[in-house]
Amino acid sequence: MKVTIKELAEKAGVSKTAVSFAFNNPKRISSETYKRIMKIAKEIGYSPDPVARILATHQTQTIGLLFPQAITEVLQNPYIAELVRGVSAVCDREGLALTLLSPFRGIVNHTIQNAAVDGMIVLGVDRDSTVHEAFRMRNMPYIAIDAAITEEYTNVGIDDKKLAEELMDILLDNGHRKISFCALKPISVDIADRMHSSTTDARRAGIEKSIKKHNLTEEDKKNFRFFESETSFDKSYEIARIYLMDQDRPTAVFCMGDIQALGFYRAAEELGLKVPEDLSIVSFDDLPISSIFKPGLTTVHQPGYEKGIAAAELLLRKLNGESCTSIILPAYVEKRASVSVIG
């Protein structure tokens, strides 16, 4: 028969609350009491029942990190790995478990309704997505990362519009007029399977602002191409080869993620094209792996790791009943040697 918490408490001469602290929050009791409880627990074969603890406290001591695509897909993007690292750092510090979540049978809202977590961090949702209503219906605290800036929910992000404008300014100021834009395939899927990305919208708005500022003609804009690529090196490389083998290839590529830029570097090298002489490249992320780019990549340095930390800390505040507001983290364009002058 399984040893109960009551039996352990009696043998250790402490309360059941002290036993609970020993297994869940040792800092709440003295080291001597903790050692005595653990020693007796080992002797009599006691181990806590996590299901009973959840039923008693209505808490799982777990937060969820919700991806709007399959985990195997999104983790191919190193930027996502940086976010996970940041969230994990807070969970480790606070003694919480982290559960990675993906759409249940392809529907994000089903995951929200059924996940056994105390709160969630959700990536890349649109402002009008039904996931917000799903969270409200469950009365579950949540924080968004890289969603639209609004007062309707709490979000952690950067000023994507302004930074995209700065990147586009660099290309246009250097004379580039044949530019391809490699967007990330949308990773926000609501219950109706409508795919959308607030981040992409903001960046395209920044690009458009730069275009207007430079008074480009309709003829100039005919040489702009927009396409999408999955967030993996292999897929980006395949797309890059297709576009760079075209006789009317671009003189510059504006990538939405460094993993895409790496695919273009590789394809350009194999096709005998030099960066930046034959192809200029700019991007977003400035990931640690970007140090392998030769020549150095001009990219937006955005704090993926810090985003994860900020989102997790905001979620903890919400779980504690505190109010909190959205955060726009500082980010900047890191100018390196991947852009040349045309003409």
Coordinates of N, CA and C in Angstrom, one line a residue, residues 143-342:
I143 N 0.7 35.2 -22.2 CA 1.5 36.3 -22.7 C 1.8 36.0 -24.2
A144 N 1.7 36.9 -25.1 CA 2.0 36.7 -26.5 C 3.5 37.2 -26.8
I145 N 4.1 36.6 -27.7 CA 5.4 37.0 -28.2 C 5.3 37.3 -29.7
D146 N 5.8 38.4 -30.1 CA 5.8 38.8 -31.6 C 4.3 38.8 -32.1
A147 N 3.4 39.3 -31.4 CA 2.1 39.6 -31.9 C 1.9 41.1 -32.1
A148 N 0.8 41.5 -32.6 CA 0.6 42.9 -32.8 C 0.6 43.7 -31.5
I149 N 1.0 44.9 -31.6 CA 1.1 45.8 -30.5 C -0.4 46.3 -30.2
T150 N -0.9 46.0 -29.1 CA -2.3 46.4 -28.7 C -2.5 46.4 -27.2
E151 N -3.5 47.0 -26.8 CA -3.8 47.0 -25.3 C -4.7 45.8 -25.0
E152 N -5.1 45.1 -25.9 CA -6.1 44.0 -25.7 C -5.5 42.8 -25.0
Y153 N -4.2 42.6 -25.1 CA -3.5 41.6 -24.4 C -2.0 42.0 -24.2
T154 N -1.3 41.2 -23.5 CA 0.1 41.6 -23.1 C 1.0 40.9 -24.1
N155 N 1.9 41.7 -24.7 CA 2.8 41.1 -25.8 C 4.2 41.6 -25.5
V156 N 5.2 40.7 -25.9 CA 6.6 41.1 -25.9 C 7.1 41.0 -27.3
G157 N 7.7 42.1 -27.8 CA 8.1 42.2 -29.1 C 9.1 43.3 -29.3
I158 N 9.4 43.6 -30.6 CA 10.2 44.7 -31.0 C 9.5 45.6 -32.0
D159 N 10.0 46.7 -32.4 CA 9.4 47.6 -33.3 C 9.7 47.1 -34.7
D160 N 9.0 46.1 -35.2 CA 9.3 45.5 -36.5 C 9.2 46.4 -37.6
K161 N 8.2 47.3 -37.6 CA 8.0 48.2 -38.7 C 9.2 49.2 -38.8
K162 N 9.6 49.8 -37.8 CA 10.7 50.7 -37.8 C 12.0 50.1 -38.3
L163 N 12.3 48.9 -37.8 CA 13.5 48.2 -38.1 C 13.5 47.7 -39.6
A164 N 12.4 47.3 -40.1 CA 12.3 46.9 -41.5 C 12.5 48.1 -42.4
E165 N 12.0 49.2 -42.0 CA 12.2 50.4 -42.7 C 13.6 50.8 -42.8
E166 N 14.4 50.6 -41.7 CA 15.8 50.9 -41.7 C 16.6 50.0 -42.6
L167 N 16.2 48.7 -42.6 CA 16.9 47.7 -43.5 C 16.6 48.1 -44.9
M168 N 15.4 48.4 -45.2 CA 15.0 48.7 -46.6 C 15.7 50.0 -47.0
D169 N 15.8 51.0 -46.1 CA 16.6 52.2 -46.4 C 18.0 51.9 -46.9
I170 N 18.6 51.0 -46.2 CA 20.0 50.6 -46.5 C 20.1 50.1 -48.0
L171 N 19.2 49.2 -48.4 CA 19.2 48.7 -49.7 C 18.9 49.8 -50.8
L172 N 17.9 50.6 -50.5 CA 17.6 51.7 -51.5 C 18.6 52.8 -51.5
D173 N 19.2 53.1 -50.4 CA 20.2 54.2 -50.4 C 21.4 53.7 -51.1
N174 N 21.6 52.4 -51.3 CA 22.8 51.9 -52.0 C 22.4 51.6 -53.4
G175 N 21.3 52.0 -53.9 CA 21.0 51.9 -55.3 C 20.2 50.7 -55.8
H176 N 19.9 49.8 -54.8 CA 19.2 48.6 -55.2 C 17.8 48.8 -55.6
R177 N 17.4 48.3 -56.8 CA 16.0 48.4 -57.2 C 15.4 47.0 -57.7
K178 N 16.2 46.0 -57.7 CA 15.8 44.7 -58.0 C 15.9 43.8 -56.7
I179 N 14.9 43.8 -55.9 CA 15.0 43.2 -54.6 C 13.9 42.1 -54.4
S180 N 14.4 41.0 -53.9 CA 13.5 39.9 -53.5 C 13.3 39.9 -52.0
F181 N 12.1 39.7 -51.6 CA 11.8 39.7 -50.1 C 11.3 38.3 -49.7
C182 N 12.1 37.7 -48.9 CA 11.9 36.3 -48.4 C 11.2 36.3 -47.1
A183 N 9.9 36.2 -47.1 CA 9.1 36.2 -45.8 C 9.1 34.8 -45.2
L184 N 8.8 34.8 -43.9 CA 8.6 33.5 -43.2 C 7.2 33.0 -43.4
K185 N 7.1 31.7 -43.7 CA 5.7 31.2 -43.8 C 4.9 31.5 -42.5
P186 N 3.7 31.9 -42.6 CA 3.0 32.3 -41.4 C 2.9 31.1 -40.4
I187 N 3.1 31.4 -39.1 CA 3.0 30.3 -38.1 C 1.8 30.5 -37.2
S188 N 0.9 31.4 -37.6 CA -0.3 31.6 -36.7 C -1.5 31.0 -37.4
V189 N -2.1 30.0 -36.8 CA -3.3 29.3 -37.3 C -4.4 29.3 -36.3
D190 N -5.5 30.0 -36.6 CA -6.6 30.0 -35.7 C -7.6 28.8 -36.0
I191 N -8.7 28.8 -35.3 CA -9.5 27.6 -35.4 C -10.1 27.4 -36.8
A192 N -10.1 28.5 -37.6 CA -10.7 28.4 -38.9 C -9.5 28.1 -39.9
D193 N -8.4 27.8 -39.4 CA -7.2 27.6 -40.3 C -6.8 28.8 -41.1
R194 N -7.2 30.0 -40.7 CA -6.7 31.2 -41.4 C -5.3 31.5 -41.0
M195 N -4.4 31.6 -42.0 CA -3.0 31.8 -41.6 C -2.6 33.3 -41.8
H196 N -1.9 33.8 -40.8 CA -1.7 35.2 -40.8 C -0.5 35.5 -39.9
S197 N 0.3 36.6 -40.1 CA 1.4 36.9 -39.3 C 1.4 38.4 -39.1
S198 N 1.2 38.8 -37.8 CA 1.3 40.2 -37.5 C 2.7 40.7 -37.7
T199 N 3.7 39.9 -37.4 CA 5.1 40.3 -37.6 C 5.4 40.6 -39.0
T200 N 5.0 39.8 -39.9 CA 5.2 40.0 -41.4 C 4.5 41.2 -41.8
D201 N 3.3 41.4 -41.3 CA 2.5 42.7 -41.7 C 3.3 43.9 -41.3
A202 N 3.8 43.9 -40.1 CA 4.5 45.1 -39.6 C 5.8 45.3 -40.4
R203 N 6.5 44.3 -40.7 CA 7.7 44.5 -41.5 C 7.4 44.9 -42.9
R204 N 6.3 44.4 -43.5 CA 6.0 44.9 -44.9 C 5.5 46.3 -44.8
A205 N 4.9 46.7 -43.7 CA 4.5 48.2 -43.6 C 5.8 49.0 -43.5
G206 N 6.8 48.6 -42.8 CA 8.1 49.3 -42.8 C 8.7 49.4 -44.1
I207 N 8.7 48.3 -44.9 CA 9.2 48.3 -46.3 C 8.5 49.3 -47.1
E208 N 7.2 49.3 -47.0 CA 6.4 50.2 -47.8 C 6.7 51.7 -47.5
K209 N 6.9 51.9 -46.2 CA 7.2 53.3 -45.8 C 8.5 53.8 -46.4
S210 N 9.5 52.9 -46.4 CA 10.8 53.2 -47.0 C 10.6 53.5 -48.5
I211 N 9.8 52.6 -49.2 CA 9.6 52.8 -50.6 C 9.0 54.2 -50.9
K212 N 8.0 54.5 -50.1 CA 7.3 55.8 -50.3 C 8.3 57.0 -50.1
K213 N 9.2 56.8 -49.0 CA 10.1 57.8 -48.7 C 11.1 58.1 -49.8
H214 N 11.4 57.0 -50.6 CA 12.4 57.2 -51.6 C 11.8 57.5 -53.0
N215 N 10.5 57.8 -53.0 CA 9.8 58.2 -54.2 C 10.0 57.3 -55.4
L216 N 9.9 56.0 -55.2 CA 10.1 55.0 -56.3 C 8.9 55.0 -57.2
T217 N 9.2 54.8 -58.5 CA 8.1 54.8 -59.5 C 7.5 53.4 -59.5
E218 N 6.3 53.3 -60.1 CA 5.7 52.0 -60.3 C 6.6 51.0 -61.1
E219 N 7.3 51.6 -62.0 CA 8.3 50.7 -62.8 C 9.3 50.2 -61.9
D220 N 9.8 51.0 -60.9 CA 10.8 50.5 -60.0 C 10.2 49.3 -59.2
K221 N 9.0 49.5 -58.7 CA 8.4 48.5 -57.9 C 8.1 47.2 -58.6
K222 N 8.0 47.2 -59.9 CA 7.8 46.0 -60.6 C 8.9 45.0 -60.5
N223 N 10.1 45.5 -60.0 CA 11.2 44.6 -59.8 C 11.3 44.0 -58.4
F224 N 10.3 44.3 -57.6 CA 10.3 43.7 -56.3 C 9.5 42.4 -56.3
R225 N 10.0 41.4 -55.7 CA 9.3 40.1 -55.6 C 9.1 39.7 -54.2
F226 N 8.0 39.2 -53.8 CA 7.7 38.7 -52.5 C 7.4 37.2 -52.6
F227 N 8.1 36.5 -51.7 CA 7.8 35.0 -51.7 C 8.0 34.5 -50.3
E228 N 7.7 33.3 -50.0 CA 7.8 32.7 -48.6 C 8.7 31.5 -48.6
S229 N 9.3 31.3 -47.5 CA 10.1 30.1 -47.3 C 9.9 29.6 -45.9
E230 N 10.0 28.3 -45.7 CA 9.9 27.7 -44.4 C 11.1 28.1 -43.6
T231 N 11.0 28.0 -42.3 CA 12.1 28.4 -41.4 C 13.1 27.3 -41.1
S232 N 13.7 26.8 -42.2 CA 14.8 25.8 -42.1 C 15.9 26.2 -43.1
F233 N 17.1 25.7 -42.9 CA 18.2 26.0 -43.8 C 17.9 25.3 -45.2
D234 N 17.5 24.1 -45.1 CA 17.4 23.3 -46.4 C 16.3 23.9 -47.3
K235 N 15.2 24.3 -46.7 CA 14.1 24.9 -47.5 C 14.5 26.3 -48.1
S236 N 15.2 27.0 -47.3 CA 15.6 28.4 -47.7 C 16.7 28.2 -48.8
Y237 N 17.5 27.3 -48.7 CA 18.6 27.0 -49.7 C 17.9 26.6 -51.0
E238 N 16.9 25.8 -51.0 CA 16.2 25.4 -52.2 C 15.6 26.6 -52.9
I239 N 14.9 27.4 -52.1 CA 14.3 28.6 -52.7 C 15.3 29.5 -53.2
A240 N 16.4 29.7 -52.5 CA 17.5 30.6 -53.0 C 18.0 30.2 -54.3
R241 N 18.3 28.9 -54.5 CA 18.8 28.4 -55.8 C 17.8 28.7 -56.9
I242 N 16.6 28.6 -56.7 CA 15.6 28.9 -57.7 C 15.6 30.3 -58.2
Y243 N 15.7 31.2 -57.2 CA 15.6 32.7 -57.5 C 17.0 33.2 -58.0
L244 N 18.1 32.6 -57.6 CA 19.4 33.1 -58.0 C 19.8 32.5 -59.3
M245 N 19.2 31.4 -59.8 CA 19.4 30.9 -61.1 C 18.7 31.6 -62.2
D246 N 17.7 32.4 -61.8 CA 16.9 33.1 -62.8 C 17.8 34.2 -63.5
Q247 N 17.7 34.3 -64.8 CA 18.5 35.3 -65.5 C 18.2 36.7 -65.0
D248 N 16.9 36.9 -64.6 CA 16.6 38.2 -64.0 C 16.6 38.2 -62.5
R249 N 17.7 37.7 -62.0 CA 17.9 37.5 -60.6 C 18.0 38.9 -59.9
P250 N 17.6 38.9 -58.6 CA 17.7 40.2 -57.8 C 19.2 40.6 -57.6
T251 N 19.4 41.9 -57.3 CA 20.7 42.3 -56.9 C 20.8 42.3 -55.3
A252 N 19.6 42.2 -54.7 CA 19.6 42.2 -53.2 C 18.4 41.3 -52.7
V253 N 18.6 40.7 -51.6 CA 17.6 39.9 -50.9 C 17.4 40.4 -49.5
F254 N 16.1 40.6 -49.2 CA 15.7 41.0 -47.8 C 15.1 39.8 -47.2
C255 N 15.8 39.2 -46.3 CA 15.3 38.0 -45.6 C 14.7 38.4 -44.2
M256 N 13.6 37.6 -43.8 CA 13.0 37.9 -42.6 C 13.6 37.1 -41.4
G257 N 14.6 36.3 -41.7 CA 15.3 35.5 -40.7 C 16.6 35.1 -41.1
D258 N 17.6 35.1 -40.2 CA 19.0 34.7 -40.5 C 19.1 33.3 -41.1
I259 N 18.2 32.4 -40.7 CA 18.3 31.0 -41.3 C 18.1 31.1 -42.8
Q260 N 17.2 32.0 -43.2 CA 17.0 32.2 -44.7 C 18.2 32.8 -45.3
A261 N 18.8 33.7 -44.7 CA 20.0 34.4 -45.2 C 21.1 33.4 -45.4
L262 N 21.2 32.5 -44.5 CA 22.3 31.4 -44.6 C 22.1 30.6 -45.8
G263 N 20.8 30.3 -46.1 CA 20.5 29.6 -47.4 C 20.9 30.3 -48.6
F264 N 20.7 31.6 -48.6 CA 21.1 32.4 -49.8 C 22.6 32.5 -49.9
Y265 N 23.3 32.6 -48.8 CA 24.8 32.6 -48.8 C 25.3 31.4 -49.5
R266 N 24.7 30.2 -49.0 CA 25.2 28.9 -49.5 C 24.9 28.8 -51.0
A267 N 23.7 29.2 -51.4 CA 23.3 29.0 -52.8 C 24.1 30.0 -53.7
A268 N 24.4 31.2 -53.2 CA 25.2 32.1 -54.0 C 26.6 31.6 -54.2
E269 N 27.2 31.0 -53.2 CA 28.5 30.5 -53.3 C 28.6 29.3 -54.3
E270 N 27.6 28.4 -54.3 CA 27.6 27.3 -55.2 C 27.3 27.8 -56.7
L271 N 26.6 28.9 -56.8 CA 26.3 29.4 -58.2 C 27.4 30.4 -58.7
G272 N 28.5 30.5 -57.9 CA 29.6 31.4 -58.3 C 29.3 32.9 -58.2
L273 N 28.3 33.2 -57.3 CA 28.0 34.6 -57.0 C 28.7 35.1 -55.8
K274 N 29.2 36.3 -55.8 CA 29.8 36.8 -54.6 C 28.9 37.7 -53.8
V275 N 29.0 37.6 -52.5 CA 28.3 38.5 -51.6 C 29.3 39.5 -51.1
P276 N 29.1 40.8 -51.2 CA 27.9 41.5 -51.7 C 28.0 42.0 -53.2
E277 N 29.2 41.7 -53.9 CA 29.4 42.2 -55.2 C 28.2 41.8 -56.2
D278 N 27.8 40.6 -56.1 CA 26.8 40.1 -57.0 C 25.4 40.0 -56.3
L279 N 25.4 39.9 -55.1 CA 24.2 39.8 -54.3 C 24.3 40.4 -52.9
S280 N 23.5 41.4 -52.6 CA 23.5 42.0 -51.3 C 22.4 41.3 -50.5
I281 N 22.7 41.1 -49.2 CA 21.7 40.4 -48.3 C 21.6 41.1 -47.0
V282 N 20.3 41.3 -46.6 CA 20.0 41.8 -45.2 C 19.0 40.9 -44.6
S283 N 18.9 41.0 -43.3 CA 18.1 40.0 -42.6 C 17.6 40.5 -41.2
F284 N 16.9 39.7 -40.5 CA 16.5 39.9 -39.1 C 17.0 38.7 -38.3
D285 N 17.3 39.0 -37.0 CA 17.6 38.1 -35.9 C 19.0 38.3 -35.3
D286 N 20.1 38.3 -36.1 CA 21.5 38.4 -35.6 C 21.7 37.3 -34.6
L287 N 21.4 36.0 -35.0 CA 21.5 34.9 -34.2 C 23.0 34.6 -33.9
P288 N 23.3 33.8 -32.8 CA 24.7 33.4 -32.6 C 25.4 32.7 -33.8
I289 N 24.6 31.9 -34.5 CA 25.2 31.3 -35.7 C 25.6 32.2 -36.8
S290 N 25.1 33.5 -36.7 CA 25.3 34.4 -37.8 C 26.8 34.8 -37.9
S291 N 27.6 34.4 -36.9 CA 29.0 34.7 -36.9 C 29.7 34.0 -38.0
I292 N 29.1 32.9 -38.5 CA 29.8 32.1 -39.6 C 29.6 32.8 -40.9
F293 N 28.7 33.8 -41.1 CA 28.5 34.4 -42.3 C 29.8 35.2 -42.8
K294 N 30.2 34.9 -44.0 CA 31.4 35.6 -44.6 C 31.0 36.1 -46.0
P295 N 31.0 37.5 -46.2 CA 31.3 38.5 -45.3 C 30.1 38.7 -44.3
G296 N 30.4 39.5 -43.3 CA 29.4 39.7 -42.2 C 28.1 40.2 -42.7
L297 N 27.0 39.7 -42.1 CA 25.7 39.9 -42.5 C 25.1 41.2 -41.8
T298 N 24.5 42.1 -42.6 CA 23.8 43.2 -42.1 C 22.4 42.7 -41.7
T299 N 22.1 42.8 -40.4 CA 20.9 42.2 -39.9 C 20.4 42.9 -38.7
V300 N 19.1 42.8 -38.4 CA 18.5 43.4 -37.2 C 18.9 42.5 -36.0
H301 N 19.6 43.1 -35.0 CA 19.9 42.4 -33.8 C 18.6 42.4 -32.9
Q302 N 17.9 41.3 -32.8 CA 16.7 41.3 -31.9 C 17.0 40.3 -30.8
P303 N 16.6 40.6 -29.6 CA 16.9 39.8 -28.4 C 16.0 38.6 -28.2
G304 N 16.2 37.5 -28.9 CA 15.3 36.4 -28.8 C 15.3 35.8 -27.4
Y305 N 16.5 35.6 -26.9 CA 16.7 35.0 -25.5 C 16.0 35.9 -24.5
E306 N 16.2 37.3 -24.6 CA 15.6 38.2 -23.7 C 14.1 38.3 -23.8
K307 N 13.6 38.1 -25.0 CA 12.2 38.0 -25.2 C 11.6 36.9 -24.4
G308 N 12.2 35.7 -24.5 CA 11.7 34.6 -23.7 C 11.7 34.9 -22.2
I309 N 12.8 35.5 -21.7 CA 12.9 35.8 -20.3 C 11.7 36.8 -19.9
A310 N 11.6 37.9 -20.7 CA 10.6 38.9 -20.4 C 9.2 38.3 -20.4
A311 N 8.9 37.4 -21.4 CA 7.5 36.8 -21.5 C 7.3 35.9 -20.3
A312 N 8.3 35.1 -19.9 CA 8.1 34.2 -18.7 C 7.9 35.0 -17.5
E313 N 8.6 36.1 -17.3 CA 8.5 36.9 -16.1 C 7.2 37.6 -16.0
L314 N 6.7 38.1 -17.2 CA 5.3 38.7 -17.2 C 4.3 37.7 -16.9
L315 N 4.4 36.5 -17.4 CA 3.4 35.4 -17.1 C 3.4 35.1 -15.6
L316 N 4.6 35.0 -15.0 CA 4.6 34.8 -13.5 C 3.9 35.9 -12.8
R317 N 4.0 37.1 -13.2 CA 3.3 38.2 -12.6 C 1.8 38.1 -12.7
K318 N 1.4 37.7 -13.9 CA 0.0 37.4 -14.1 C -0.5 36.3 -13.2
L319 N 0.3 35.2 -13.1 CA -0.2 34.1 -12.3 C -0.2 34.5 -10.8
N320 N 0.5 35.5 -10.4 CA 0.5 36.0 -9.0 C -0.6 37.1 -8.8
G321 N -1.4 37.3 -9.9 CA -2.5 38.3 -9.8 C -2.1 39.7 -10.0
E322 N -0.9 40.0 -10.5 CA -0.4 41.3 -10.7 C -0.7 41.8 -12.1
S323 N -0.9 43.1 -12.3 CA -1.2 43.6 -13.6 C 0.1 43.9 -14.3
C324 N 0.1 43.8 -15.6 CA 1.4 44.1 -16.4 C 1.0 44.6 -17.8
T325 N 1.9 45.2 -18.4 CA 1.7 45.8 -19.7 C 2.7 45.3 -20.7
S326 N 2.4 45.5 -22.0 CA 3.2 45.0 -23.1 C 4.6 45.6 -23.0
I327 N 5.6 44.9 -23.6 CA 7.0 45.4 -23.6 C 7.5 45.4 -25.0
I328 N 8.1 46.5 -25.4 CA 8.8 46.6 -26.7 C 10.3 46.6 -26.3
L329 N 11.0 45.6 -26.6 CA 12.4 45.5 -26.3 C 13.3 46.2 -27.3
P330 N 14.4 46.7 -26.9 CA 15.3 47.4 -27.8 C 15.9 46.5 -28.8
A331 N 16.0 46.9 -30.1 CA 16.6 46.1 -31.1 C 17.2 47.2 -32.1
Y332 N 18.2 46.7 -32.9 CA 18.9 47.7 -33.8 C 19.4 47.0 -35.0
V333 N 19.8 47.7 -36.0 CA 20.4 47.2 -37.2 C 21.9 47.1 -37.0
E334 N 22.4 45.9 -37.2 CA 23.9 45.7 -37.1 C 24.4 45.7 -38.5
K335 N 25.1 46.8 -38.9 CA 25.6 47.0 -40.2 C 26.9 46.3 -40.4
R336 N 27.0 45.4 -41.3 CA 28.2 44.7 -41.6 C 28.5 44.8 -43.1
A337 N 29.1 43.8 -43.7 CA 29.6 44.0 -45.1 C 28.8 43.3 -46.2
S338 N 27.6 43.0 -45.9 CA 26.8 42.2 -46.9 C 26.0 43.0 -47.9
V339 N 26.2 44.3 -47.9 CA 25.5 45.2 -48.9 C 26.5 46.0 -49.7
S340 N 26.3 46.0 -51.0 CA 27.2 46.8 -51.9 C 26.4 47.9 -52.6
V341 N 27.2 48.8 -53.2 CA 26.6 50.0 -53.9 C 26.3 49.6 -55.3
I342 N 25.1 49.9 -55.8 CA 24.8 49.7 -57.2 C 25.0 50.9 -58.0

